[in-house]
Amino acid sequence: MTSWTLRIGCGAGFSGDRWDAAVPVVETLAQGGGPAVLMFETLAERTLALAQLQRQGDPEAGYEPSLERFVRPVLARCIAAGIPIVGNFGAANPAGAARRLQQLADALGLGRLRIAVVEGDDLNAALTTQQLQSLLPSHLAGKPLVSANAYLGAREIAGALRAGAQIVVTGRVADPALALGPMLAHFGWGEQDWDLLAAGTMAGHLLECGAQVTGGYFADPGVKDVPQLADVGFPIVEMQADGRFVVTKAASTGGCVTRRTVTEQLLYEVHDPAAYLTPDVTADISEVDLVEAGPDRIEVRGVRGHPAPDRFKATVCYEGGWLAEGEISYAGPNATARARLAGEVVRERLRKLELGPVPLRCDLIGVASVFADDAGRWMEQSQPDNTAQDVRLRIAGATGTRADAEAVAREVLALYTCGPAGGGGVRTHVTPRLASDSCYVPREWLRPAWRFAQ
Amino acid sequence: MRRVALHQLAHGRTGDKGNRSSISVIAYDPTHWPLLVEQVTEARVKELFAFRRPSAVKRYLLPKLHAMNFVIDDVLDGGVNGALNLDAHGKSLSFLLLSLEIEIP
């Protein structure tokens, strides 16, 4: 391995990912000896709104709740091996996350770390109320927002790394920027080297969901099998200065990196393959080719880039009412008919209780559920198998208030004594919902910046 | 001529953004690619998803990868914003698409 290669490993692909996944990744990076970076992607669309709500309750909270669980297993090894960590685990409070990480470093006897935070994504702080209102879709006019954040690019991450940051904590950035930032810092690519920026972005895109490129979310037994799925290794990209790169994974782990796993992830959440939009570049993967470069090694060729969009994309989250869910199981002879009757009973009861309008959905889990639409057209047209003998009825309702949601849940609970014969295993949940929408912010309105944490 | 499920010839993965689902279809065997281009069309996918009332179906071809990418608009009952579906993201929908019947010569 030459020092011209930069290796970037991914330690988490979402907030709910495995806490110990980064350990073999860091071990592989450290043993390789060359320049390397570890990234964590833990910020889904709604995660940031949840974090904002937590921060409202506690000013020190609002960063990734599992921050310490993700970083503790690898922090000492990363610092010793000179492997910077870049993560969007700052969520709604990057400065708070930085303080927590310094406390962790103190507890591990690592001393004072150079921790940088990237800020400027929070539109409530960056824009005037008038500016923000002018960007929102009409149905959100005047509505209170839980969160509003722009997807920042890679430049601020790169700036922090060039200045010697050992950890870079961000809030909302485009997920691939977590990988592109270190590449900009290492290779010195220019702001208009579109093909290089696009290659780095697609490398980041392949890394950002963790195991989804290394055999996770892929296995279909007997059709496309994955070795040692329980020990699936997380991905590592080996990037060259000219934008050529290989996708591989942590040593001595399960999973696999093949043309098939990489193709699935390359297209994941992509719309037009000729125009994958990020704040840094418009990437074009329509002519990409994947070449086997050894066991669990796929080289990605032919990524092209075009100028970046002239606006930042932003996600705004707002309160979305309540979701009520209740489930009950029926088994044995005539189970499907009993489950159907239970659903009808709940529907009729809710009509009579005269709640506000409650869109309601009944699933027969084991017969027909996730493919079905909320309006019930699939249930009518697909003529589901009524002979199933182990059926779980699930009722879901959307309500405006918590009280109405609880009323829906109670009707499912009451099926124990008032519903059909033999129902068992009731579970109910009542949860507040967050809704989100997108808007687009003129570049000159935002001033993204990085600084070393105090 | 025989009929098989697309699942025997191709694999795929679903992604979602808001109320829009994107589903890849990737041929296992490059020799089946022309067959898939001919039969896994926007019209057939629109028909398969008709019960979810798609407002648009767009297919993008990636011949070098023997893959296609479908972008299907307004089929997620609002997606994670509003759907009552257990699978509000529609992550399982790649396997609905893979249930499409293909005629093999």
Coordinates of C-alpha atoms in Angstrom, one line a residue:
Chain A
M1 CA 0.0 0.0 0.0
T2 CA 1.4 3.4 -1.0
S3 CA 0.8 6.5 1.0
W4 CA -1.1 7.8 -2.1
T5 CA -4.0 5.6 -1.0
L6 CA -6.4 6.9 1.6
R7 CA -8.5 4.3 3.3
I8 CA -11.9 5.2 4.8
G9 CA -13.8 2.7 6.9
C10 CA -17.4 3.0 8.1
G11 CA -18.3 2.2 11.7
A12 CA -22.0 2.7 11.6
G13 CA -24.6 3.1 8.8
F14 CA -27.5 4.3 11.0
S15 CA -28.3 5.2 14.6
G16 CA -29.5 1.7 15.3
D17 CA -26.4 0.0 14.0
R18 CA -24.1 -2.4 15.9
W19 CA -22.0 -0.8 18.6
D20 CA -19.1 -3.1 18.0
A21 CA -19.0 -3.0 14.2
A22 CA -16.2 -0.5 14.1
V23 CA -13.7 -2.6 16.0
P24 CA -12.5 -4.9 13.1
V25 CA -12.6 -1.9 10.8
V26 CA -10.2 0.1 12.9
E27 CA -8.0 -3.0 13.4
T28 CA -7.8 -3.4 9.7
L29 CA -7.0 0.3 9.1
A30 CA -4.4 0.4 11.9
Q31 CA -2.6 -2.7 10.7
G32 CA -2.5 -1.4 7.1
G33 CA -0.4 1.5 8.4
G34 CA -1.2 4.1 5.8
P35 CA -3.4 7.2 6.1
A36 CA -6.9 6.2 7.1
V37 CA -10.1 7.7 8.5
L38 CA -13.1 6.2 10.3
M39 CA -16.6 7.5 9.6
F40 CA -19.9 7.1 11.5
E41 CA -23.2 7.9 9.8
T42 CA -26.0 7.9 12.4
L43 CA -28.4 10.6 11.3
A44 CA -31.6 9.6 9.4
E45 CA -34.2 12.2 8.2
R46 CA -36.2 12.1 11.4
T47 CA -33.3 11.4 13.8
L48 CA -32.4 15.0 13.9
A49 CA -35.9 16.1 14.8
L50 CA -35.9 13.6 17.7
A51 CA -32.5 15.0 18.8
Q52 CA -33.9 18.5 18.7
L53 CA -36.8 17.5 21.0
Q54 CA -34.3 15.9 23.4
R55 CA -32.2 19.1 23.4
Q56 CA -35.4 21.1 24.3
G57 CA -35.7 19.0 27.4
D58 CA -32.0 19.1 28.3
P59 CA -29.6 21.7 26.7
E60 CA -26.6 19.2 27.0
A61 CA -28.5 16.5 25.1
G62 CA -29.5 16.4 21.4
Y63 CA -26.6 14.4 20.0
E64 CA -26.6 10.7 19.0
P65 CA -27.8 8.9 22.1
S66 CA -25.4 6.0 21.5
L67 CA -22.4 8.3 20.9
E68 CA -20.3 6.8 23.6
R69 CA -21.3 3.2 22.8
F70 CA -20.2 3.7 19.2
V71 CA -16.9 5.5 19.9
R72 CA -15.6 4.0 23.2
P73 CA -14.6 0.6 21.7
V74 CA -12.3 2.3 19.1
L75 CA -11.3 5.7 20.4
A76 CA -7.9 4.7 22.0
R77 CA -6.9 2.6 19.0
C78 CA -7.8 5.4 16.6
I79 CA -5.9 8.1 18.5
A80 CA -2.8 5.8 18.9
A81 CA -2.8 4.9 15.2
G82 CA -3.5 8.5 14.0
I83 CA -6.9 7.6 12.5
P84 CA -9.2 10.6 12.6
I85 CA -12.9 10.0 13.3
V86 CA -15.6 11.8 11.3
G87 CA -19.2 11.5 12.3
N88 CA -22.6 13.2 12.0
F89 CA -23.3 12.0 15.5
G90 CA -23.5 15.7 16.6
A91 CA -27.1 15.7 15.4
A92 CA -28.8 18.8 17.0
N93 CA -25.9 19.5 19.3
P94 CA -22.4 19.0 17.9
A95 CA -20.8 21.1 20.6
G96 CA -22.5 18.9 23.3
A97 CA -21.2 15.8 21.5
A98 CA -17.7 17.2 21.4
R99 CA -17.8 17.8 25.2
R100 CA -19.0 14.2 25.8
L101 CA -16.2 12.9 23.6
Q102 CA -13.6 14.9 25.5
Q103 CA -15.0 13.4 28.8
L104 CA -14.7 10.0 27.2
A105 CA -11.1 10.7 26.2
D106 CA -10.4 11.9 29.8
A107 CA -11.9 8.7 31.2
L108 CA -9.8 6.6 28.9
G109 CA -6.6 8.5 29.9
L110 CA -6.1 9.9 26.4
G111 CA -5.7 13.5 27.4
R112 CA -6.8 16.6 25.5
L113 CA -8.0 15.8 22.0
R114 CA -8.3 18.1 19.0
I115 CA -12.1 17.9 18.4
A116 CA -13.7 20.0 15.8
V117 CA -17.4 20.8 15.3
V118 CA -19.0 21.7 12.0
E119 CA -22.0 24.1 12.3
G120 CA -24.3 26.2 10.2
D121 CA -26.8 23.5 9.1
D122 CA -29.5 24.6 11.5
L123 CA -31.8 26.9 9.5
N124 CA -33.5 28.3 12.7
A125 CA -30.2 29.7 13.7
A126 CA -28.8 30.6 10.3
L127 CA -31.8 32.3 8.7
T128 CA -34.3 35.0 9.7
T129 CA -37.8 33.8 10.3
Q130 CA -38.8 35.6 7.1
Q131 CA -36.1 33.9 5.1
L132 CA -37.1 30.5 6.4
Q133 CA -40.8 31.0 5.9
S134 CA -40.1 32.0 2.2
L135 CA -38.6 28.6 1.6
L136 CA -41.3 26.4 3.0
P137 CA -44.0 24.7 1.0
S138 CA -47.4 26.4 1.4
H139 CA -48.9 23.7 3.7
L140 CA -46.2 24.5 6.3
A141 CA -46.7 28.3 6.3
G142 CA -46.8 29.5 9.9
K143 CA -46.7 26.0 11.3
P144 CA -44.2 25.5 14.2
L145 CA -41.2 23.4 13.0
V146 CA -39.4 20.9 15.2
S147 CA -36.2 21.1 13.2
A148 CA -35.0 22.6 9.9
N149 CA -31.5 21.7 8.7
A150 CA -29.6 22.0 5.5
Y151 CA -27.4 19.2 4.2
L152 CA -23.9 20.7 4.3
G153 CA -21.1 19.5 2.1
A154 CA -17.6 18.2 2.6
R155 CA -15.5 21.4 2.7
E156 CA -15.8 22.2 6.4
I157 CA -14.9 18.6 7.3
A158 CA -11.9 18.9 5.1
G159 CA -10.9 22.2 6.7
A160 CA -11.0 20.7 10.2
L161 CA -8.9 17.7 9.2
R162 CA -6.3 19.8 7.4
A163 CA -6.0 21.8 10.7
G164 CA -5.2 18.6 12.5
A165 CA -8.6 17.5 14.0
Q166 CA -8.6 14.1 15.6
I167 CA -12.4 14.0 15.6
V168 CA -14.8 16.0 13.5
V169 CA -18.3 16.2 14.8
T170 CA -21.0 17.4 12.5
G171 CA -24.8 17.8 12.5
R172 CA -26.6 17.5 9.2
V173 CA -24.3 17.0 6.3
A174 CA -24.8 15.0 3.1
D175 CA -24.0 11.5 4.1
P176 CA -21.3 11.0 1.4
A177 CA -19.6 14.2 2.6
L178 CA -18.4 12.2 5.7
A179 CA -16.0 10.3 3.3
L180 CA -15.5 13.1 0.7
G181 CA -14.3 15.5 3.4
P182 CA -11.3 13.4 4.3
M183 CA -10.5 12.8 0.6
L184 CA -10.4 16.6 0.0
A185 CA -8.1 17.1 2.9
H186 CA -5.8 14.2 1.9
F187 CA -5.6 14.7 -1.9
G188 CA -6.2 18.4 -2.1
W189 CA -8.8 18.0 -4.9
G190 CA -10.1 21.3 -6.2
E191 CA -13.6 22.6 -5.8
Q192 CA -14.3 22.1 -9.5
D193 CA -12.6 18.7 -10.0
W194 CA -16.1 17.4 -10.7
D195 CA -15.1 13.8 -11.7
L196 CA -12.9 13.4 -8.6
L197 CA -15.6 14.9 -6.3
A198 CA -18.1 12.6 -7.9
A199 CA -15.9 9.5 -7.4
G200 CA -15.4 10.5 -3.7
T201 CA -19.1 11.1 -3.3
M202 CA -20.0 7.7 -4.7
A203 CA -17.4 6.1 -2.5
G204 CA -19.0 7.8 0.4
H205 CA -22.5 6.7 -0.8
L206 CA -21.3 3.1 -0.8
L207 CA -19.9 3.4 2.7
E208 CA -22.7 5.4 4.3
C209 CA -25.0 2.5 5.0
G210 CA -22.4 0.3 6.6
A211 CA -23.0 -3.4 6.0
Q212 CA -25.5 -2.8 3.2
V213 CA -22.5 -2.9 0.7
T214 CA -20.8 -5.9 2.4
G215 CA -23.6 -8.5 2.4
G216 CA -25.9 -7.0 4.9
Y217 CA -29.5 -6.5 3.7
F218 CA -28.7 -8.8 0.8
A219 CA -29.1 -12.5 1.7
D220 CA -31.9 -14.5 0.1
P221 CA -31.2 -18.1 1.2
G222 CA -30.6 -20.5 -1.6
V223 CA -30.8 -17.7 -4.1
K224 CA -28.0 -15.3 -3.0
D225 CA -26.3 -16.5 0.1
V226 CA -23.9 -14.5 2.3
P227 CA -21.1 -16.3 4.3
Q228 CA -21.1 -15.7 8.0
L229 CA -23.8 -13.1 7.9
A230 CA -23.9 -12.9 11.7
D231 CA -20.3 -11.6 11.7
V232 CA -20.8 -9.3 8.7
G233 CA -17.8 -7.0 8.3
F234 CA -18.2 -3.3 7.7
P235 CA -16.9 -1.6 4.6
I236 CA -13.6 0.1 3.8
V237 CA -12.9 2.1 0.6
E238 CA -9.3 2.4 -0.7
M239 CA -9.2 5.7 -2.7
Q240 CA -6.5 6.8 -5.0
A241 CA -5.5 10.4 -5.9
D242 CA -7.0 10.0 -9.4
G243 CA -10.4 8.9 -8.2
R244 CA -10.0 5.2 -8.8
F245 CA -11.3 3.3 -5.8
V246 CA -11.8 -0.2 -4.4
V247 CA -14.6 -1.3 -2.0
T248 CA -13.6 -4.0 0.4
K249 CA -14.3 -4.8 4.1
A250 CA -12.7 -5.4 7.5
A251 CA -10.3 -8.3 7.7
S252 CA -11.4 -11.6 9.3
T253 CA -15.1 -10.8 9.2
G254 CA -18.1 -12.4 7.5
G255 CA -20.2 -11.0 4.7
C256 CA -18.9 -10.4 1.2
V257 CA -18.2 -7.7 -1.3
T258 CA -19.2 -8.7 -4.8
R259 CA -20.5 -7.0 -8.0
R260 CA -24.0 -7.9 -6.8
T261 CA -23.7 -6.4 -3.3
V262 CA -22.0 -3.2 -4.7
T263 CA -24.6 -2.8 -7.5
E264 CA -27.5 -3.0 -5.0
Q265 CA -26.0 -0.4 -2.8
L266 CA -24.8 1.8 -5.7
L267 CA -28.4 2.3 -6.8
Y268 CA -29.9 2.5 -3.3
E269 CA -31.9 5.6 -2.9
V270 CA -30.7 6.9 -6.2
H271 CA -33.3 8.3 -8.6
D272 CA -31.8 9.4 -12.0
P273 CA -28.4 7.6 -12.1
A274 CA -27.0 10.4 -14.3
A275 CA -27.8 13.1 -11.7
Y276 CA -27.2 12.1 -8.0
L277 CA -27.4 15.5 -6.3
T278 CA -25.2 16.4 -3.4
P279 CA -24.0 19.8 -2.1
D280 CA -20.6 19.1 -3.5
V281 CA -21.2 17.7 -6.9
T282 CA -23.8 16.2 -9.3
A283 CA -22.6 12.6 -9.7
D284 CA -23.3 10.5 -12.8
I285 CA -23.1 6.8 -12.4
S286 CA -24.9 5.9 -15.6
E287 CA -21.6 4.6 -17.1
V288 CA -20.2 3.0 -14.0
D289 CA -18.5 -0.4 -14.3
L290 CA -17.6 -2.7 -11.5
V291 CA -14.5 -4.9 -11.8
E292 CA -13.5 -7.8 -9.5
A293 CA -10.1 -6.9 -8.1
G294 CA -9.6 -9.9 -5.8
P295 CA -11.6 -11.7 -3.1
D296 CA -14.1 -9.2 -1.5
R297 CA -12.6 -6.4 -3.6
I298 CA -14.6 -4.5 -6.2
E299 CA -13.1 -1.6 -8.2
V300 CA -15.6 1.1 -9.2
R301 CA -14.8 2.8 -12.5
G302 CA -16.4 5.4 -14.6
V303 CA -18.0 7.8 -12.2
R304 CA -18.4 11.2 -13.8
G305 CA -19.2 14.6 -12.2
H306 CA -20.9 17.8 -13.1
P307 CA -21.3 21.1 -11.2
A308 CA -23.1 21.0 -7.9
P309 CA -26.7 22.2 -7.6
D310 CA -27.0 26.0 -6.8
R311 CA -29.0 25.4 -3.6
F312 CA -28.6 23.4 -0.5
K313 CA -31.3 20.8 0.2
A314 CA -32.9 21.0 3.6
T315 CA -35.2 18.8 5.6
V316 CA -37.8 20.4 7.9
C317 CA -39.6 18.3 10.5
Y318 CA -42.9 19.2 12.2
E319 CA -45.4 17.5 14.5
G320 CA -47.4 14.9 12.7
G321 CA -50.1 13.8 15.1
W322 CA -50.3 10.4 16.8
L323 CA -50.0 6.8 15.7
A324 CA -52.0 4.1 17.5
E325 CA -51.1 0.5 16.9
G326 CA -52.5 -2.7 18.4
E327 CA -52.0 -6.4 17.6
I328 CA -53.6 -9.7 18.6
S329 CA -53.0 -13.2 17.5
Y330 CA -55.3 -16.0 16.3
A331 CA -54.2 -19.5 15.6
G332 CA -55.6 -22.9 14.5
P333 CA -58.9 -23.7 12.7
N334 CA -60.7 -20.7 11.3
A335 CA -57.9 -18.3 12.6
T336 CA -58.1 -16.0 9.6
A337 CA -61.9 -15.5 9.9
R338 CA -61.6 -14.8 13.6
A339 CA -58.8 -12.2 13.0
R340 CA -60.9 -10.5 10.3
L341 CA -63.9 -10.4 12.6
A342 CA -61.8 -8.8 15.3
G343 CA -60.8 -6.1 12.8
E344 CA -64.4 -5.4 12.0
V345 CA -65.3 -5.2 15.6
V346 CA -62.7 -2.5 16.3
R347 CA -63.8 -0.6 13.2
E348 CA -67.4 -0.6 14.3
R349 CA -66.5 0.4 17.9
L350 CA -64.4 3.3 16.7
R351 CA -67.3 4.6 14.5
K352 CA -69.6 4.5 17.5
L353 CA -67.1 6.2 19.9
E354 CA -67.2 9.3 17.6
L355 CA -63.6 10.2 17.8
G356 CA -62.3 12.7 15.3
P357 CA -61.6 11.2 11.9
V358 CA -59.3 8.2 12.4
P359 CA -57.9 6.7 9.2
L360 CA -57.7 3.0 10.2
R361 CA -55.8 0.1 8.7
C362 CA -56.1 -3.7 9.4
D363 CA -53.3 -6.1 8.5
L364 CA -53.5 -9.8 8.7
I365 CA -49.9 -10.6 9.4
G366 CA -49.1 -14.0 7.9
V367 CA -51.8 -13.5 5.3
A368 CA -51.4 -10.0 3.9
S369 CA -49.7 -7.0 5.4
V370 CA -46.7 -5.0 4.3
F371 CA -47.4 -5.1 0.5
A372 CA -50.9 -3.8 1.2
D373 CA -51.9 -0.1 0.8
D374 CA -53.6 1.9 3.6
A375 CA -56.8 2.2 1.6
G376 CA -57.2 -1.6 1.5
R377 CA -57.3 -2.1 -2.3
W378 CA -54.6 -4.8 -2.1
M379 CA -56.6 -6.7 0.5
E380 CA -59.6 -6.7 -1.9
Q381 CA -57.8 -7.6 -5.1
S382 CA -55.2 -10.1 -3.9
Q383 CA -57.8 -12.5 -2.4
P384 CA -55.5 -13.5 0.4
D385 CA -55.2 -17.0 1.6
N386 CA -57.9 -17.5 4.2
T387 CA -56.7 -20.9 5.3
A388 CA -53.7 -19.5 7.2
Q389 CA -53.7 -20.9 10.8
D390 CA -51.4 -18.5 12.5
V391 CA -52.5 -14.9 12.0
R392 CA -51.7 -11.7 13.8
L393 CA -54.2 -8.9 13.4
R394 CA -52.6 -5.5 13.4
I395 CA -54.7 -2.4 13.7
A396 CA -53.2 1.0 13.0
G397 CA -54.8 4.4 13.3
A398 CA -53.7 8.0 12.8
T399 CA -55.2 10.5 15.2
G400 CA -54.8 14.2 16.0
T401 CA -54.6 13.7 19.7
R402 CA -53.0 11.4 22.2
A403 CA -56.4 10.7 23.8
D404 CA -57.8 9.5 20.5
A405 CA -54.8 7.3 19.9
E406 CA -55.2 5.7 23.4
A407 CA -58.9 5.1 22.6
V408 CA -57.9 3.1 19.5
A409 CA -55.3 1.1 21.5
R410 CA -57.9 0.3 24.2
E411 CA -60.3 -1.1 21.7
V412 CA -57.7 -3.6 20.6
L413 CA -57.0 -4.5 24.2
A414 CA -60.7 -5.0 24.9
L415 CA -60.7 -7.7 22.2
Y416 CA -59.4 -10.0 24.9
T417 CA -62.9 -10.3 26.4
C418 CA -65.2 -8.7 23.9
G419 CA -63.7 -10.0 20.6
P420 CA -63.7 -13.4 18.8
A421 CA -62.6 -16.6 20.4
G422 CA -59.1 -17.5 21.2
G423 CA -57.4 -14.2 20.7
G424 CA -54.0 -13.8 22.6
G425 CA -50.9 -11.8 22.9
V426 CA -52.2 -8.2 22.7
R427 CA -49.6 -5.5 22.4
T428 CA -50.4 -1.8 21.9
H429 CA -48.3 1.2 21.2
V430 CA -49.2 4.9 21.1
T431 CA -46.5 7.1 19.6
P432 CA -46.2 10.8 18.5
R433 CA -45.3 11.2 14.9
L434 CA -42.9 13.5 13.2
A435 CA -43.5 14.5 9.6
S436 CA -40.9 16.0 7.3
D437 CA -40.6 17.9 4.0
S438 CA -37.8 19.2 1.8
C439 CA -37.0 22.8 0.8
Y440 CA -34.0 24.3 -1.0
V441 CA -31.8 27.1 0.4
P442 CA -29.8 29.6 -1.7
R443 CA -26.1 28.9 -1.1
E444 CA -25.3 32.5 -0.2
W445 CA -27.8 32.4 2.7
L446 CA -25.7 29.9 4.7
R447 CA -22.3 30.2 6.3
P448 CA -21.2 26.7 7.2
A449 CA -18.1 26.7 9.4
W450 CA -15.9 24.5 11.5
R451 CA -14.1 25.4 14.8
F452 CA -12.2 23.5 17.5
A453 CA -14.5 22.7 20.4
Q454 CA -13.8 24.6 23.7
Chain B
M1 CA -42.1 -20.7 -23.6
R2 CA -42.3 -20.8 -19.8
R3 CA -43.2 -18.3 -17.1
V4 CA -41.0 -17.7 -14.1
A5 CA -41.0 -15.1 -11.4
L6 CA -38.5 -12.2 -11.9
H7 CA -37.0 -13.3 -8.6
Q8 CA -35.4 -16.2 -10.4
L9 CA -33.6 -14.0 -12.9
A10 CA -32.9 -10.8 -10.9
H11 CA -32.3 -9.3 -7.5
G12 CA -33.0 -5.8 -6.2
R13 CA -33.3 -3.4 -3.3
T14 CA -35.7 -0.7 -2.4
G15 CA -34.9 2.9 -1.3
D16 CA -37.3 5.6 -0.3
K17 CA -37.5 9.4 -0.1
G18 CA -40.7 10.8 1.1
N19 CA -43.6 9.4 -0.9
R20 CA -41.3 8.1 -3.7
S21 CA -40.0 4.5 -3.9
S22 CA -36.9 3.6 -5.9
I23 CA -36.3 -0.1 -6.7
S24 CA -33.4 -1.6 -8.5
V25 CA -33.6 -4.7 -10.7
I26 CA -30.3 -6.4 -11.4
A27 CA -29.9 -9.4 -13.7
Y28 CA -28.1 -12.4 -12.3
D29 CA -27.0 -13.5 -15.7
P30 CA -26.1 -10.9 -18.4
T31 CA -27.7 -13.0 -21.1
H32 CA -31.1 -12.4 -19.5
W33 CA -30.6 -8.6 -19.7
P34 CA -32.4 -8.1 -23.1
L35 CA -35.3 -10.2 -21.8
L36 CA -35.6 -8.0 -18.7
V37 CA -35.4 -4.7 -20.8
E38 CA -38.2 -6.0 -23.0
Q39 CA -40.5 -7.3 -20.2
V40 CA -39.8 -5.3 -17.1
T41 CA -41.3 -2.1 -18.5
E42 CA -42.6 1.1 -17.0
A43 CA -46.1 0.0 -18.1
R44 CA -45.9 -3.4 -16.4
V45 CA -44.5 -1.9 -13.2
K46 CA -47.3 0.7 -13.2
E47 CA -49.8 -2.1 -13.5
L48 CA -48.2 -4.1 -10.7
F49 CA -48.3 -1.1 -8.4
A50 CA -51.7 0.2 -9.6
F51 CA -53.4 -0.6 -6.3
R52 CA -51.0 2.0 -4.7
R53 CA -52.0 4.6 -7.4
P54 CA -48.6 5.6 -8.7
S55 CA -48.6 9.1 -10.3
A56 CA -45.5 8.3 -12.4
V57 CA -43.2 5.4 -13.1
K58 CA -39.8 6.1 -14.6
R59 CA -37.2 3.4 -15.6
Y60 CA -33.5 4.1 -15.9
L61 CA -31.3 1.6 -17.6
L62 CA -27.7 0.8 -16.6
P63 CA -26.5 -1.6 -19.3
K64 CA -23.0 -2.0 -18.0
L65 CA -24.3 -3.2 -14.7
H66 CA -27.2 -5.2 -16.3
A67 CA -29.4 -3.2 -14.0
M68 CA -32.4 -0.9 -14.1
N69 CA -33.7 1.5 -11.6
F70 CA -37.4 2.3 -11.2
V71 CA -38.6 5.5 -9.6
I72 CA -42.2 5.2 -8.6
D73 CA -44.0 8.3 -7.4
D74 CA -46.6 8.6 -4.7
V75 CA -46.9 4.9 -3.8
L76 CA -46.0 5.0 -0.1
D77 CA -49.2 6.4 1.4
G78 CA -47.1 9.4 2.5
G79 CA -44.1 7.2 3.4
V80 CA -42.7 7.6 7.0
N81 CA -44.6 10.8 7.2
G82 CA -48.1 9.4 7.2
A83 CA -48.3 5.8 6.2
L84 CA -50.1 3.4 8.5
N85 CA -48.2 0.5 7.0
L86 CA -45.8 -1.5 9.4
D87 CA -43.3 -1.0 6.6
A88 CA -43.8 2.7 6.1
H89 CA -40.6 2.9 4.1
G90 CA -41.8 0.3 1.6
K91 CA -38.6 -1.6 2.0
S92 CA -40.3 -4.9 1.2
L93 CA -41.5 -3.6 -2.1
S94 CA -38.5 -4.9 -4.1
F95 CA -39.9 -8.4 -3.5
L96 CA -43.3 -7.3 -4.9
L97 CA -41.5 -6.2 -8.1
L98 CA -39.5 -9.5 -8.1
S99 CA -42.8 -11.4 -8.1
L100 CA -43.5 -10.1 -11.7
E101 CA -43.9 -12.9 -14.2
I102 CA -41.4 -13.2 -17.0
E103 CA -41.8 -15.3 -20.1
I104 CA -38.6 -17.2 -21.0
P105 CA -38.3 -18.6 -24.6

